[in-house]
PDB file of C-alpha atoms in Angstrom:
ATOM      1  CA  PRO A  15      98.500  20.943  23.315  1.00  0.00           C
ATOM      2  CA  LEU A  16      99.892  20.386  19.821  1.00  0.00           C
ATOM      3  CA  GLY A  17     103.388  21.829  19.973  1.00  0.00           C
ATOM      4  CA  GLY A  18     102.315  24.960  21.764  1.00  0.00           C
ATOM      5  CA  SER A  19     100.568  26.558  18.756  1.00  0.00           C
ATOM      6  CA  ALA A  20      96.902  27.410  18.284  1.00  0.00           C
ATOM      7  CA  THR A  21      94.804  24.736  16.537  1.00  0.00           C
ATOM      8  CA  THR A  22      91.780  25.592  14.390  1.00  0.00           C
ATOM      9  CA  ILE A  23      89.146  22.934  13.714  1.00  0.00           C
ATOM     10  CA  ASP A  24      86.869  23.554  10.725  1.00  0.00           C
ATOM     11  CA  GLU A  25      83.359  22.180  10.880  1.00  0.00           C
ATOM     12  CA  LYS A  26      82.678  19.617   8.152  1.00  0.00           C
ATOM     13  CA  ALA A  27      80.597  21.055   5.299  1.00  0.00           C
ATOM     14  CA  SER A  28      76.996  19.935   5.177  1.00  0.00           C
ATOM     15  CA  ALA A  29      76.264  17.130   2.703  1.00  0.00           C
ATOM     16  CA  PRO A  30      73.704  17.350  -0.141  1.00  0.00           C
ATOM     17  CA  THR A  31      70.210  16.123   0.646  1.00  0.00           C
ATOM     18  CA  ILE A  32      67.245  14.807  -1.341  1.00  0.00           C
ATOM     19  CA  SER A  33      63.647  14.211  -0.305  1.00  0.00           C
ATOM     20  CA  LYS A  34      60.556  13.218  -2.261  1.00  0.00           C
ATOM     21  CA  THR A  35      56.877  13.948  -1.652  1.00  0.00           C
ATOM     22  CA  ILE A  36      53.550  13.858  -3.466  1.00  0.00           C
ATOM     23  CA  ILE A  37      51.784  17.203  -3.871  1.00  0.00           C
ATOM     24  CA  GLU A  38      48.046  16.994  -3.289  1.00  0.00           C
ATOM     25  CA  ASP A  39      45.858  20.065  -2.691  1.00  0.00           C
ATOM     26  CA  SER A  40      49.044  22.072  -2.000  1.00  0.00           C
ATOM     27  CA  ASP A  41      50.069  19.619   0.741  1.00  0.00           C
ATOM     28  CA  ALA A  42      53.303  17.593   0.613  1.00  0.00           C
ATOM     29  CA  ILE A  43      52.510  13.984   1.542  1.00  0.00           C
ATOM     30  CA  LYS A  44      54.294  10.615   1.353  1.00  0.00           C
ATOM     31  CA  TYR A  45      51.406   8.505   0.005  1.00  0.00           C
ATOM     32  CA  THR A  46      48.086   8.923  -1.790  1.00  0.00           C
ATOM     33  CA  ASP A  47      45.281   6.881  -3.339  1.00  0.00           C
ATOM     34  CA  VAL A  48      44.015   7.589  -6.839  1.00  0.00           C
ATOM     35  CA  GLU A  49      41.876   6.113  -9.590  1.00  0.00           C
ATOM     36  CA  ILE A  50      42.906   5.197 -13.103  1.00  0.00           C
ATOM     37  CA  ASN A  51      43.623   8.188 -15.409  1.00  0.00           C
ATOM     38  CA  ASP A  52      44.300  10.461 -12.441  1.00  0.00           C
ATOM     39  CA  GLU A  53      47.454  12.560 -12.392  1.00  0.00           C
ATOM     40  CA  VAL A  54      50.002  12.334  -9.586  1.00  0.00           C
ATOM     41  CA  THR A  55      52.366  15.240  -8.917  1.00  0.00           C
ATOM     42  CA  TYR A  56      55.731  14.360  -7.405  1.00  0.00           C
ATOM     43  CA  GLN A  57      58.129  16.886  -5.904  1.00  0.00           C
ATOM     44  CA  VAL A  58      61.823  16.250  -5.310  1.00  0.00           C
ATOM     45  CA  THR A  59      63.682  18.734  -3.113  1.00  0.00           C
ATOM     46  CA  THR A  60      67.494  18.781  -3.140  1.00  0.00           C
ATOM     47  CA  THR A  61      70.050  20.918  -1.334  1.00  0.00           C
ATOM     48  CA  LEU A  62      73.570  21.698  -2.491  1.00  0.00           C
ATOM     49  CA  PRO A  63      76.517  20.835  -0.228  1.00  0.00           C
ATOM     50  CA  GLY A  64      77.909  23.309   2.257  1.00  0.00           C
ATOM     51  CA  ASN A  65      81.195  23.433   0.312  1.00  0.00           C
ATOM     52  CA  TYR A  66      79.622  24.034  -3.116  1.00  0.00           C
ATOM     53  CA  HIS A  67      81.590  27.299  -3.401  1.00  0.00           C
ATOM     54  CA  THR A  68      84.883  25.350  -3.421  1.00  0.00           C
ATOM     55  CA  PHE A  69      84.071  23.470  -6.664  1.00  0.00           C
ATOM     56  CA  ASP A  70      85.222  24.667 -10.070  1.00  0.00           C
ATOM     57  CA  SER A  71      82.532  22.530 -11.710  1.00  0.00           C
ATOM     58  CA  PHE A  72      79.631  20.569 -10.216  1.00  0.00           C
ATOM     59  CA  TYR A  73      77.775  17.610 -11.735  1.00  0.00           C
ATOM     60  CA  TYR A  74      74.098  17.362 -10.759  1.00  0.00           C
ATOM     61  CA  GLN A  75      71.536  14.733 -11.740  1.00  0.00           C
ATOM     62  CA  VAL A  76      68.215  13.645 -10.254  1.00  0.00           C
ATOM     63  CA  ALA A  77      66.870  10.293 -11.499  1.00  0.00           C
ATOM     64  CA  ASP A  78      63.537   8.625 -10.817  1.00  0.00           C
ATOM     65  CA  ASN A  79      62.470   5.171 -11.983  1.00  0.00           C
ATOM     66  CA  VAL A  80      58.804   6.027 -12.446  1.00  0.00           C
ATOM     67  CA  PRO A  81      56.621   3.021 -11.499  1.00  0.00           C
ATOM     68  CA  ALA A  82      55.379   0.833 -14.337  1.00  0.00           C
ATOM     69  CA  GLY A  83      51.855   1.791 -15.280  1.00  0.00           C
ATOM     70  CA  MET A  84      52.547   5.496 -14.931  1.00  0.00           C
ATOM     71  CA  THR A  85      53.560   7.774 -17.794  1.00  0.00           C
ATOM     72  CA  VAL A  86      55.715  10.867 -17.434  1.00  0.00           C
ATOM     73  CA  GLY A  87      56.437  13.373 -20.188  1.00  0.00           C
ATOM     74  CA  THR A  88      59.402  15.726 -20.312  1.00  0.00           C
ATOM     75  CA  GLY A  89      57.003  18.622 -20.820  1.00  0.00           C
ATOM     76  CA  LYS A  90      55.507  18.006 -17.366  1.00  0.00           C
ATOM     77  CA  VAL A  91      58.771  18.654 -15.497  1.00  0.00           C
ATOM     78  CA  ALA A  92      59.628  21.949 -13.772  1.00  0.00           C
ATOM     79  CA  VAL A  93      62.941  22.845 -12.087  1.00  0.00           C
ATOM     80  CA  MET A  94      62.956  25.766  -9.666  1.00  0.00           C
ATOM     81  CA  HIS A  95      65.700  27.650  -7.804  1.00  0.00           C
ATOM     82  CA  GLY A  96      63.711  29.577  -5.261  1.00  0.00           C
ATOM     83  CA  ASP A  97      61.110  31.453  -7.318  1.00  0.00           C
ATOM     84  CA  THR A  98      63.153  31.217 -10.540  1.00  0.00           C
ATOM     85  CA  ASN A  99      62.170  28.667 -13.176  1.00  0.00           C
ATOM     86  CA  ILE A 100      65.388  27.168 -14.582  1.00  0.00           C
ATOM     87  CA  THR A 101      63.857  24.141 -16.346  1.00  0.00           C
ATOM     88  CA  ASP A 102      65.267  25.024 -19.771  1.00  0.00           C
ATOM     89  CA  GLN A 103      68.832  24.945 -18.434  1.00  0.00           C
ATOM     90  CA  PHE A 104      68.666  21.196 -17.677  1.00  0.00           C
ATOM     91  CA  VAL A 105      68.675  18.153 -19.947  1.00  0.00           C
ATOM     92  CA  ILE A 106      65.457  16.240 -19.232  1.00  0.00           C
ATOM     93  CA  ASN A 107      65.008  12.721 -20.562  1.00  0.00           C
ATOM     94  CA  VAL A 108      62.697   9.705 -20.189  1.00  0.00           C
ATOM     95  CA  ASP A 109      64.193   6.426 -21.414  1.00  0.00           C
ATOM     96  CA  HIS A 110      62.497   3.216 -22.567  1.00  0.00           C
ATOM     97  CA  ASP A 111      62.568   1.850 -19.001  1.00  0.00           C
ATOM     98  CA  ASN A 112      60.453   4.787 -17.776  1.00  0.00           C
ATOM     99  CA  LYS A 113      63.448   6.358 -16.035  1.00  0.00           C
ATOM    100  CA  LEU A 114      63.272  10.140 -15.732  1.00  0.00           C
ATOM    101  CA  THR A 115      66.547  12.078 -15.481  1.00  0.00           C
ATOM    102  CA  ILE A 116      67.128  15.802 -14.928  1.00  0.00           C
ATOM    103  CA  THR A 117      70.788  16.606 -15.563  1.00  0.00           C
ATOM    104  CA  ALA A 118      73.222  19.500 -15.456  1.00  0.00           C
ATOM    105  CA  GLU A 119      76.701  18.354 -16.516  1.00  0.00           C
ATOM    106  CA  ASP A 120      78.069  21.452 -14.773  1.00  0.00           C
ATOM    107  CA  LEU A 121      75.767  23.378 -12.478  1.00  0.00           C
ATOM    108  CA  LYS A 122      78.293  26.215 -12.322  1.00  0.00           C
ATOM    109  CA  ALA A 123      78.099  26.725 -16.091  1.00  0.00           C
ATOM    110  CA  LEU A 124      74.365  27.493 -16.017  1.00  0.00           C
ATOM    111  CA  ASN A 125      72.949  30.991 -16.307  1.00  0.00           C
ATOM    112  CA  GLU A 126      72.002  30.895 -12.657  1.00  0.00           C
ATOM    113  CA  ASP A 127      74.074  31.586  -9.556  1.00  0.00           C
ATOM    114  CA  PHE A 128      73.898  29.032  -6.769  1.00  0.00           C
ATOM    115  CA  ASN A 129      75.277  29.262  -3.260  1.00  0.00           C
ATOM    116  CA  SER A 130      76.346  26.589  -0.816  1.00  0.00           C
ATOM    117  CA  GLY A 131      73.290  24.989   0.776  1.00  0.00           C
ATOM    118  CA  ASP A 132      70.839  26.297  -1.839  1.00  0.00           C
ATOM    119  CA  THR A 133      67.665  24.353  -2.625  1.00  0.00           C
ATOM    120  CA  ILE A 134      66.668  23.100  -6.085  1.00  0.00           C
ATOM    121  CA  THR A 135      63.099  21.818  -6.381  1.00  0.00           C
ATOM    122  CA  ILE A 136      61.890  19.530  -9.178  1.00  0.00           C
ATOM    123  CA  THR A 137      58.189  18.940  -9.785  1.00  0.00           C
ATOM    124  CA  TYR A 138      56.760  16.504 -12.319  1.00  0.00           C
ATOM    125  CA  THR A 139      53.350  15.056 -13.107  1.00  0.00           C
ATOM    126  CA  VAL A 140      52.664  11.437 -14.079  1.00  0.00           C
ATOM    127  CA  ASP A 141      49.512   9.821 -15.443  1.00  0.00           C
ATOM    128  CA  LEU A 142      48.205   6.616 -13.881  1.00  0.00           C
ATOM    129  CA  ASN A 143      47.083   4.950 -17.102  1.00  0.00           C
ATOM    130  CA  ASP A 144      48.300   1.377 -17.706  1.00  0.00           C
ATOM    131  CA  LEU A 145      46.045  -1.233 -16.131  1.00  0.00           C
ATOM    132  CA  ASP A 146      48.348  -4.078 -17.175  1.00  0.00           C
ATOM    133  CA  GLU A 147      51.283  -2.693 -15.188  1.00  0.00           C
ATOM    134  CA  ILE A 148      49.729  -0.972 -12.196  1.00  0.00           C
ATOM    135  CA  VAL A 149      49.970  -2.613  -8.758  1.00  0.00           C
ATOM    136  CA  PHE A 150      46.519  -2.837  -7.194  1.00  0.00           C
ATOM    137  CA  GLY A 151      46.326  -2.557  -3.418  1.00  0.00           C
ATOM    138  CA  GLY A 152      49.028  -4.427  -1.525  1.00  0.00           C
ATOM    139  CA  THR A 153      52.344  -2.616  -1.339  1.00  0.00           C
ATOM    140  CA  GLY A 154      51.173   0.112  -3.693  1.00  0.00           C
ATOM    141  CA  ASN A 155      53.234   1.682  -6.474  1.00  0.00           C
ATOM    142  CA  ILE A 156      56.515   2.586  -4.795  1.00  0.00           C
ATOM    143  CA  ASN A 157      59.348   4.761  -5.958  1.00  0.00           C
ATOM    144  CA  GLY A 158      61.989   7.204  -4.841  1.00  0.00           C
ATOM    145  CA  ALA A 159      64.585   9.412  -6.487  1.00  0.00           C
ATOM    146  CA  THR A 160      68.394   9.477  -6.579  1.00  0.00           C
ATOM    147  CA  LEU A 161      70.697  12.495  -6.533  1.00  0.00           C
ATOM    148  CA  THR A 162      74.112  12.032  -8.172  1.00  0.00           C
ATOM    149  CA  TYR A 163      76.540  14.886  -7.564  1.00  0.00           C
ATOM    150  CA  SER A 164      80.190  15.920  -7.532  1.00  0.00           C
ATOM    151  CA  ASN A 165      81.625  15.016  -4.148  1.00  0.00           C
ATOM    152  CA  ASP A 166      85.249  16.147  -4.340  1.00  0.00           C
ATOM    153  CA  PRO A 167      86.420  19.644  -5.337  1.00  0.00           C
ATOM    154  CA  TYR A 168      89.812  18.198  -6.372  1.00  0.00           C
ATOM    155  CA  SER A 169      88.686  15.342  -8.647  1.00  0.00           C
ATOM    156  CA  ASP A 170      85.937  14.296 -11.076  1.00  0.00           C
ATOM    157  CA  SER A 171      84.407  11.742  -8.696  1.00  0.00           C
ATOM    158  CA  ASN A 172      80.662  11.560  -8.023  1.00  0.00           C
ATOM    159  CA  ALA A 173      78.519  10.176  -5.237  1.00  0.00           C
ATOM    160  CA  SER A 174      74.835   9.263  -5.041  1.00  0.00           C
ATOM    161  CA  ILE A 175      72.198   9.430  -2.326  1.00  0.00           C
ATOM    162  CA  GLU A 176      68.612   8.182  -2.369  1.00  0.00           C
ATOM    163  CA  SER A 177      65.458   9.903  -1.218  1.00  0.00           C
ATOM    164  CA  ASN A 178      62.732   8.467   0.932  1.00  0.00           C
ATOM    165  CA  LYS A 179      60.048   6.393  -0.830  1.00  0.00           C
ATOM    166  CA  SER A 180      56.617   7.596  -1.911  1.00  0.00           C
ATOM    167  CA  TYR A 181      53.550   5.391  -2.343  1.00  0.00           C
ATOM    168  CA  VAL A 182      50.644   5.608  -4.791  1.00  0.00           C
ATOM    169  CA  TYR A 183      47.731   3.240  -4.170  1.00  0.00           C
ATOM    170  CA  THR A 184      44.870   2.260  -6.427  1.00  0.00           C
ATOM    171  CA  PHE A 185      42.392  -0.557  -5.979  1.00  0.00           C
ATOM    172  CA  GLN A 186      40.127  -2.999  -7.769  1.00  0.00           C
ATOM    173  CA  ILE A 187      36.908  -4.842  -7.012  1.00  0.00           C
ATOM    174  CA  SER A 188      36.605  -8.555  -7.810  1.00  0.00           C
ATOM    175  CA  LEU A 189      33.307 -10.389  -7.569  1.00  0.00           C
ATOM    176  CA  ASP A 190      32.038 -13.976  -7.395  1.00  0.00           C
ATOM    177  CA  LYS A 191      28.324 -14.555  -8.002  1.00  0.00           C
ATOM    178  CA  THR A 192      26.612 -17.799  -7.007  1.00  0.00           C
ATOM    179  CA  ASP A 193      23.029 -19.014  -7.240  1.00  0.00           C
ATOM    180  CA  ASP A 194      21.430 -18.622  -3.814  1.00  0.00           C
ATOM    181  CA  GLU A 195      19.662 -22.018  -3.901  1.00  0.00           C
ATOM    182  CA  SER A 196      22.132 -24.308  -5.661  1.00  0.00           C
ATOM    183  CA  ASN A 197      25.294 -22.427  -4.606  1.00  0.00           C
ATOM    184  CA  THR A 198      26.650 -22.870  -8.130  1.00  0.00           C
ATOM    185  CA  PRO A 199      28.436 -20.119 -10.102  1.00  0.00           C
ATOM    186  CA  LEU A 200      26.000 -17.828 -11.875  1.00  0.00           C
ATOM    187  CA  SER A 201      27.078 -16.515 -15.263  1.00  0.00           C
ATOM    188  CA  GLY A 202      25.546 -13.539 -17.042  1.00  0.00           C
ATOM    189  CA  ALA A 203      24.789 -11.541 -13.893  1.00  0.00           C
ATOM    190  CA  LYS A 204      25.144  -7.823 -14.609  1.00  0.00           C
ATOM    191  CA  PHE A 205      26.285  -5.164 -12.147  1.00  0.00           C
ATOM    192  CA  ILE A 206      26.770  -1.421 -12.179  1.00  0.00           C
ATOM    193  CA  VAL A 207      29.068   0.405  -9.757  1.00  0.00           C
ATOM    194  CA  LYS A 208      28.045   3.483  -7.793  1.00  0.00           C
ATOM    195  CA  GLN A 209      30.273   5.787  -5.774  1.00  0.00           C
ATOM    196  CA  GLU A 210      29.362   6.874  -2.274  1.00  0.00           C
ATOM    197  CA  ASN A 211      28.793  10.413  -3.601  1.00  0.00           C
ATOM    198  CA  GLY A 212      26.405   9.183  -6.298  1.00  0.00           C
ATOM    199  CA  GLY A 213      28.546   8.876  -9.436  1.00  0.00           C
ATOM    200  CA  PHE A 214      28.198   5.801 -11.687  1.00  0.00           C
ATOM    201  CA  LEU A 215      31.231   4.084 -13.234  1.00  0.00           C
ATOM    202  CA  VAL A 216      31.549   4.310 -17.023  1.00  0.00           C
ATOM    203  CA  LYS A 217      34.250   2.358 -18.887  1.00  0.00           C
ATOM    204  CA  THR A 218      35.326   3.331 -22.407  1.00  0.00           C
ATOM    205  CA  GLY A 219      38.160   1.146 -23.689  1.00  0.00           C
ATOM    206  CA  GLU A 220      40.732   1.231 -20.906  1.00  0.00           C
ATOM    207  CA  SER A 221      39.500   4.576 -19.566  1.00  0.00           C
ATOM    208  CA  PHE A 222      37.135   5.143 -16.665  1.00  0.00           C
ATOM    209  CA  GLU A 223      35.046   8.108 -15.641  1.00  0.00           C
ATOM    210  CA  TRP A 224      32.051   8.844 -13.460  1.00  0.00           C
ATOM    211  CA  SER A 225      28.591   9.896 -14.643  1.00  0.00           C
ATOM    212  CA  ALA A 226      25.743  11.373 -12.660  1.00  0.00           C
ATOM    213  CA  SER A 227      23.281   9.159 -14.543  1.00  0.00           C
ATOM    214  CA  ALA A 228      22.763   5.440 -13.928  1.00  0.00           C
ATOM    215  CA  ASP A 229      21.699   5.160 -17.580  1.00  0.00           C
ATOM    216  CA  ASP A 230      25.323   5.814 -18.603  1.00  0.00           C
ATOM    217  CA  ALA A 231      26.796   3.224 -16.247  1.00  0.00           C
ATOM    218  CA  THR A 232      28.778   0.334 -17.703  1.00  0.00           C
ATOM    219  CA  GLN A 233      27.295  -3.091 -16.970  1.00  0.00           C
ATOM    220  CA  PHE A 234      29.929  -5.553 -15.781  1.00  0.00           C
ATOM    221  CA  THR A 235      28.908  -9.170 -16.497  1.00  0.00           C
ATOM    222  CA  THR A 236      29.966 -12.362 -14.708  1.00  0.00           C
ATOM    223  CA  ASP A 237      31.670 -15.015 -16.842  1.00  0.00           C
ATOM    224  CA  GLU A 238      30.917 -18.751 -17.046  1.00  0.00           C
ATOM    225  CA  ASN A 239      32.541 -19.199 -13.636  1.00  0.00           C
ATOM    226  CA  GLY A 240      30.360 -16.529 -12.057  1.00  0.00           C
ATOM    227  CA  ASN A 241      33.328 -14.139 -11.846  1.00  0.00           C
ATOM    228  CA  ILE A 242      34.032 -10.554 -12.617  1.00  0.00           C
ATOM    229  CA  GLU A 243      37.800 -10.796 -12.394  1.00  0.00           C
ATOM    230  CA  GLN A 244      38.376  -7.128 -11.746  1.00  0.00           C
ATOM    231  CA  ILE A 245      36.857  -3.700 -11.906  1.00  0.00           C
ATOM    232  CA  PRO A 246      40.211  -1.921 -11.739  1.00  0.00           C
ATOM    233  CA  GLY A 247      41.703   1.442 -11.018  1.00  0.00           C
ATOM    234  CA  LEU A 248      39.440   2.630  -8.195  1.00  0.00           C
ATOM    235  CA  ASP A 249      40.212   5.238  -5.566  1.00  0.00           C
ATOM    236  CA  ALA A 250      39.897   4.274  -1.918  1.00  0.00           C
ATOM    237  CA  GLY A 251      36.269   4.607  -0.890  1.00  0.00           C
ATOM    238  CA  THR A 252      32.872   2.958  -0.538  1.00  0.00           C
ATOM    239  CA  TYR A 253      31.107   1.528  -3.583  1.00  0.00           C
ATOM    240  CA  THR A 254      27.726  -0.119  -4.173  1.00  0.00           C
ATOM    241  CA  LEU A 255      27.355  -2.875  -6.770  1.00  0.00           C
ATOM    242  CA  THR A 256      23.772  -3.266  -7.989  1.00  0.00           C
TER     243      THR A 256
END
């Protein structure tokens, strides 16, 4: 129909992709609940574009603004191409704003051969350790990742796409104690916290752990207003205050 000659239509090359999950007990999930000082393992999975073979050079960067209250170290990052660990071929950095970046200025210059549509998987572990910054309950601690990549074989231009969001929840208990007869705030009331499975909460500085003995349990005391403002950083579950 176009001048009597045959017309060939080439299918558009597949675009890069990025997805983010939390790894828990070998399962990939979108949300989890943890207690303070737990570790959370994130996994970001990216695919190269269908026309990767047409590029002379290829910029690749994954960035994640790790939620405030969580700490990530460059030594807890692993980059995999299939079963091959290629971590040491990337520049890995965490800046003062808690932004993690994994960068290859030119993926084609690495000592690893990639093909169009290949998968690169990045795994990193963060510590939930800052009670002043953590979001308790509510919306949870939300974040995603961004892939920035070369998007034109004939120029130096880049494009960016964002992953889905992942959610980390942790909780706190607040308590108001009143006198049963006068209904006035009762200060100096002491409580210990017990898990459903029998562990007792022990606080040392800003750290928390669980002990099998009630004798080790930290006593939380109500203030002059009859309040314990927060017993923070708890996993989802059932607790008994005694």
